[in-house]
Amino acid sequence: MYQALLEEVLIDAPTLQHRIAELGAQISRDYDDTSELLLICILKGGVVFLTDLMRNITIPHEIDFLAVSSYGAGARTSMGDVRIVMDLSRNVQGKHLLIVEDIIDSGHTLKFVMEMLAARKPASVRLCTLLDKPSRRTIDIPVDYVGFRIPDKFVFGYGLDLDEKYRNLPFVGVVKKDVYLK
Ligand code: IMP
Ligand code: MG
């Protein structure tokens, strides 16, 4: 049961949904005159955010999925060695790419992804993250859309996992310290 792992609910479900509606409206305005918007969901953590965000985007768009992993199974933060586990299904040349990510921590994952995508000659690459932990950043990444800036605490739920579980929780919660340090 998740209750034993939960220190506190950091962002509850209504607050998440309200902010995601705002982000969807903003993105719909910003990309209104582009016909080639492609949302690129970073698996697995971005999937819950993607499905809510896309339903709040009112302009036509496509979606695709990119799975990446950081070196070191079980590592809770990336160490800089990022690799592709599953690549996009289609060519992105000439498209306006919006990366949809659950959280930016050190920035290693997104730096890798953005450089890889930029090399494929898209029309543009922007980044939308639900959560941002700016105090943990070691690589400077330009973030275009941020749902919430959060403190340096390990969080789970709403797509984010605790050892691969609890992605289904409808809120973002802080993991108890004694659980996290185990
Ligand atoms: P970065 O490469 O250090 O920016 O790490 C980004 C990845 O680390 C995210 O996509 C998450 O998978 C994972 N991550 C970082 N912080 C957390 C957290 O608080 N909870 C769950 N996963 C996290
Ligand atoms: Mg993860």
CSV table of C-alpha atoms and ligand atoms in Angstrom, one decimal:
chain,number,residue,atom,x,y,z
A,1,MET,CA,0.0,0.0,0.0
A,2,TYR,CA,1.3,3.4,-0.9
A,3,GLN,CA,0.2,5.0,2.3
A,4,ALA,CA,3.1,3.5,4.2
A,5,LEU,CA,5.6,5.2,1.7
A,6,LEU,CA,3.9,8.6,1.6
A,7,GLU,CA,5.4,11.5,3.6
A,8,GLU,CA,2.9,14.0,2.2
A,9,VAL,CA,0.8,14.8,-0.9
A,10,LEU,CA,2.8,17.5,-2.6
A,11,ILE,CA,0.4,18.2,-5.5
A,12,ASP,CA,-3.1,16.9,-5.3
A,13,ALA,CA,-5.2,15.7,-8.3
A,14,PRO,CA,-7.4,18.8,-8.8
A,15,THR,CA,-4.3,21.1,-8.6
A,16,LEU,CA,-2.6,18.9,-11.2
A,17,GLN,CA,-5.6,19.0,-13.5
A,18,HIS,CA,-6.0,22.7,-13.2
A,19,ARG,CA,-2.4,23.4,-14.1
A,20,ILE,CA,-2.4,20.9,-17.0
A,21,ALA,CA,-5.5,22.7,-18.5
A,22,GLU,CA,-3.6,25.9,-18.3
A,23,LEU,CA,-0.5,24.4,-20.0
A,24,GLY,CA,-2.7,22.8,-22.7
A,25,ALA,CA,-4.4,26.2,-23.4
A,26,GLN,CA,-1.0,27.9,-23.6
A,27,ILE,CA,0.5,25.3,-26.0
A,28,SER,CA,-2.6,25.5,-28.2
A,29,ARG,CA,-2.1,29.3,-28.4
A,30,ASP,CA,1.6,29.2,-29.0
A,31,TYR,CA,1.4,26.6,-31.8
A,32,ASP,CA,-1.8,27.8,-33.4
A,33,ASP,CA,-0.3,28.6,-36.7
A,34,THR,CA,1.8,25.4,-37.1
A,35,SER,CA,0.3,22.3,-38.6
A,36,GLU,CA,3.1,19.9,-37.7
A,37,LEU,CA,3.0,19.7,-33.9
A,38,LEU,CA,4.4,16.4,-32.6
A,39,LEU,CA,4.3,15.7,-28.9
A,40,ILE,CA,7.1,13.4,-27.9
A,41,CYS,CA,6.5,11.5,-24.7
A,42,ILE,CA,9.5,10.3,-22.7
A,43,LEU,CA,8.6,6.9,-21.4
A,44,LYS,CA,7.8,5.7,-19.0
A,45,GLY,CA,7.3,8.6,-16.6
A,46,GLY,CA,5.8,11.1,-19.0
A,47,VAL,CA,2.9,8.9,-20.1
A,48,VAL,CA,0.3,9.9,-17.5
A,49,PHE,CA,1.1,13.6,-18.1
A,50,LEU,CA,0.9,13.2,-21.8
A,51,THR,CA,-2.6,11.6,-21.8
A,52,ASP,CA,-4.0,14.5,-19.7
A,53,LEU,CA,-2.0,17.2,-21.5
A,54,MET,CA,-3.0,16.1,-25.0
A,55,ARG,CA,-6.7,16.2,-24.1
A,56,ASN,CA,-6.2,19.8,-23.1
A,57,ILE,CA,-4.6,20.8,-26.4
A,58,THR,CA,-7.2,22.0,-28.8
A,59,ILE,CA,-5.1,22.1,-32.0
A,60,PRO,CA,-4.4,19.1,-34.3
A,61,HIS,CA,-1.2,17.2,-33.3
A,62,GLU,CA,0.5,13.9,-33.4
A,63,ILE,CA,2.1,11.9,-30.6
A,64,ASP,CA,5.1,9.6,-30.5
A,65,PHE,CA,7.1,7.8,-27.8
A,66,LEU,CA,10.7,7.7,-26.9
A,67,ALA,CA,12.0,5.4,-24.1
A,68,VAL,CA,15.3,6.3,-22.5
A,69,SER,CA,17.2,4.9,-19.6
A,70,SER,CA,20.0,6.1,-17.5
A,71,TYR,CA,22.9,3.8,-16.8
A,72,GLY,CA,22.7,1.7,-13.7
A,73,ALA,CA,19.6,-0.4,-13.1
A,74,GLY,CA,17.8,0.8,-10.0
A,75,ALA,CA,19.5,4.1,-10.0
A,76,ARG,CA,17.1,6.8,-8.8
A,77,THR,CA,18.8,9.6,-10.5
A,78,SER,CA,20.6,9.6,-13.8
A,79,MET,CA,24.4,9.6,-13.9
A,80,GLY,CA,24.8,11.1,-17.3
A,81,ASP,CA,25.0,7.9,-19.4
A,82,VAL,CA,21.6,8.0,-21.1
A,83,ARG,CA,20.6,5.5,-23.8
A,84,ILE,CA,17.7,4.9,-26.1
A,85,VAL,CA,15.6,1.9,-25.2
A,86,MET,CA,12.9,2.5,-27.8
A,87,ASP,CA,13.2,5.1,-30.6
A,88,LEU,CA,10.5,7.2,-32.2
A,89,SER,CA,8.3,5.4,-34.8
A,90,ARG,CA,8.7,8.1,-37.5
A,91,ASN,CA,10.9,10.7,-39.0
A,92,VAL,CA,10.7,14.1,-37.3
A,93,GLN,CA,12.3,16.2,-40.0
A,94,GLY,CA,10.4,19.5,-40.5
A,95,LYS,CA,8.1,19.0,-37.5
A,96,HIS,CA,7.6,21.1,-34.5
A,97,LEU,CA,8.6,18.9,-31.6
A,98,LEU,CA,7.4,19.3,-28.0
A,99,ILE,CA,9.0,17.0,-25.6
A,100,VAL,CA,6.7,15.9,-22.8
A,101,GLU,CA,8.6,14.8,-19.6
A,102,ASP,CA,7.6,14.0,-16.1
A,103,ILE,CA,10.5,15.7,-14.2
A,104,ILE,CA,13.8,17.4,-14.8
A,105,ASP,CA,16.4,16.7,-12.2
A,106,SER,CA,20.1,16.9,-13.1
A,107,GLY,CA,19.2,17.7,-16.8
A,108,HIS,CA,21.3,14.8,-18.2
A,109,THR,CA,18.3,13.0,-19.7
A,110,LEU,CA,16.9,16.0,-21.5
A,111,LYS,CA,20.3,17.2,-22.7
A,112,PHE,CA,20.8,13.9,-24.4
A,113,VAL,CA,17.3,13.8,-25.8
A,114,MET,CA,17.3,17.3,-27.1
A,115,GLU,CA,20.7,16.9,-28.9
A,116,MET,CA,19.6,13.7,-30.4
A,117,LEU,CA,16.3,15.2,-31.7
A,118,ALA,CA,18.0,18.4,-32.9
A,119,ALA,CA,20.3,16.3,-35.1
A,120,ARG,CA,17.2,15.0,-37.0
A,121,LYS,CA,16.5,18.4,-38.5
A,122,PRO,CA,13.1,19.2,-36.9
A,123,ALA,CA,11.5,22.7,-37.5
A,124,SER,CA,11.8,23.3,-33.7
A,125,VAL,CA,12.3,21.6,-30.4
A,126,ARG,CA,10.7,22.7,-27.2
A,127,LEU,CA,10.4,21.2,-23.8
A,128,CYS,CA,7.4,20.7,-21.5
A,129,THR,CA,7.9,19.2,-18.1
A,130,LEU,CA,5.3,18.6,-15.4
A,131,LEU,CA,7.8,19.0,-12.6
A,132,ASP,CA,11.1,20.8,-12.3
A,133,LYS,CA,13.7,20.5,-9.5
A,134,PRO,CA,15.9,23.5,-10.4
A,135,SER,CA,18.1,23.1,-7.3
A,136,ARG,CA,19.3,19.8,-8.6
A,137,ARG,CA,20.3,21.0,-12.1
A,138,THR,CA,23.9,20.3,-13.2
A,139,ILE,CA,23.3,20.9,-16.9
A,140,ASP,CA,21.6,24.1,-18.1
A,141,ILE,CA,18.5,23.2,-20.1
A,142,PRO,CA,16.1,25.7,-21.6
A,143,VAL,CA,12.6,24.7,-20.4
A,144,ASP,CA,9.7,26.2,-22.3
A,145,TYR,CA,6.7,24.9,-20.2
A,146,VAL,CA,6.9,24.0,-16.5
A,147,GLY,CA,3.9,22.6,-14.6
A,148,PHE,CA,5.4,23.0,-11.1
A,149,ARG,CA,8.7,23.9,-9.6
A,150,ILE,CA,9.3,21.6,-6.6
A,151,PRO,CA,11.9,21.3,-3.8
A,152,ASP,CA,14.7,18.7,-3.8
A,153,LYS,CA,12.6,15.8,-2.5
A,154,PHE,CA,12.0,12.4,-4.1
A,155,VAL,CA,8.5,12.2,-5.4
A,156,PHE,CA,6.2,9.6,-6.9
A,157,GLY,CA,2.8,9.1,-8.4
A,158,TYR,CA,1.2,10.6,-11.6
A,159,GLY,CA,3.7,8.8,-13.8
A,160,LEU,CA,6.7,8.9,-11.5
A,161,ASP,CA,7.8,5.6,-10.1
A,162,LEU,CA,9.1,4.4,-6.9
A,163,ASP,CA,11.1,1.3,-8.0
A,164,GLU,CA,8.8,1.0,-11.0
A,165,LYS,CA,5.5,1.1,-9.1
A,166,TYR,CA,2.9,3.6,-8.1
A,167,ARG,CA,2.9,5.5,-11.4
A,168,ASN,CA,-0.9,5.2,-11.3
A,169,LEU,CA,-1.5,7.4,-8.3
A,170,PRO,CA,-3.5,10.5,-9.2
A,171,PHE,CA,-1.4,12.9,-7.2
A,172,VAL,CA,2.3,13.7,-6.7
A,173,GLY,CA,3.6,12.6,-3.3
A,174,VAL,CA,6.8,12.9,-1.4
A,175,VAL,CA,8.4,9.6,-0.5
A,176,LYS,CA,9.2,9.1,3.2
A,177,LYS,CA,12.9,9.6,3.8
A,178,ASP,CA,13.6,6.3,5.5
A,179,VAL,CA,12.0,4.5,2.4
A,180,TYR,CA,14.0,6.6,-0.1
A,181,LEU,CA,17.3,6.1,1.7
A,182,LYS,CA,16.9,2.3,1.9
B,1,IMP,P1,17.8,13.8,-14.9
B,1,IMP,O1,18.4,13.2,-16.1
B,1,IMP,O2,18.7,13.8,-13.7
B,1,IMP,O3,17.2,15.1,-15.2
B,1,IMP,O4,16.7,12.8,-14.4
B,1,IMP,C1,15.4,12.7,-15.0
B,1,IMP,C2,14.8,11.4,-14.7
B,1,IMP,O5,15.1,10.9,-13.3
B,1,IMP,C3,13.3,11.5,-14.7
B,1,IMP,O6,12.9,11.3,-16.0
B,1,IMP,C4,12.9,10.5,-13.7
B,1,IMP,O7,12.7,9.2,-14.4
B,1,IMP,C5,14.0,10.4,-12.7
B,1,IMP,N1,13.7,11.2,-11.5
B,1,IMP,C6,14.3,12.3,-11.1
B,1,IMP,N2,13.8,12.7,-9.9
B,1,IMP,C7,12.8,11.9,-9.6
B,1,IMP,C8,11.8,11.8,-8.5
B,1,IMP,O8,11.8,12.6,-7.6
B,1,IMP,N3,10.9,10.7,-8.6
B,1,IMP,C9,10.9,9.8,-9.6
B,1,IMP,N4,11.8,9.9,-10.6
B,1,IMP,C10,12.7,10.9,-10.6
B,2,MG,MG,12.2,7.0,-13.5
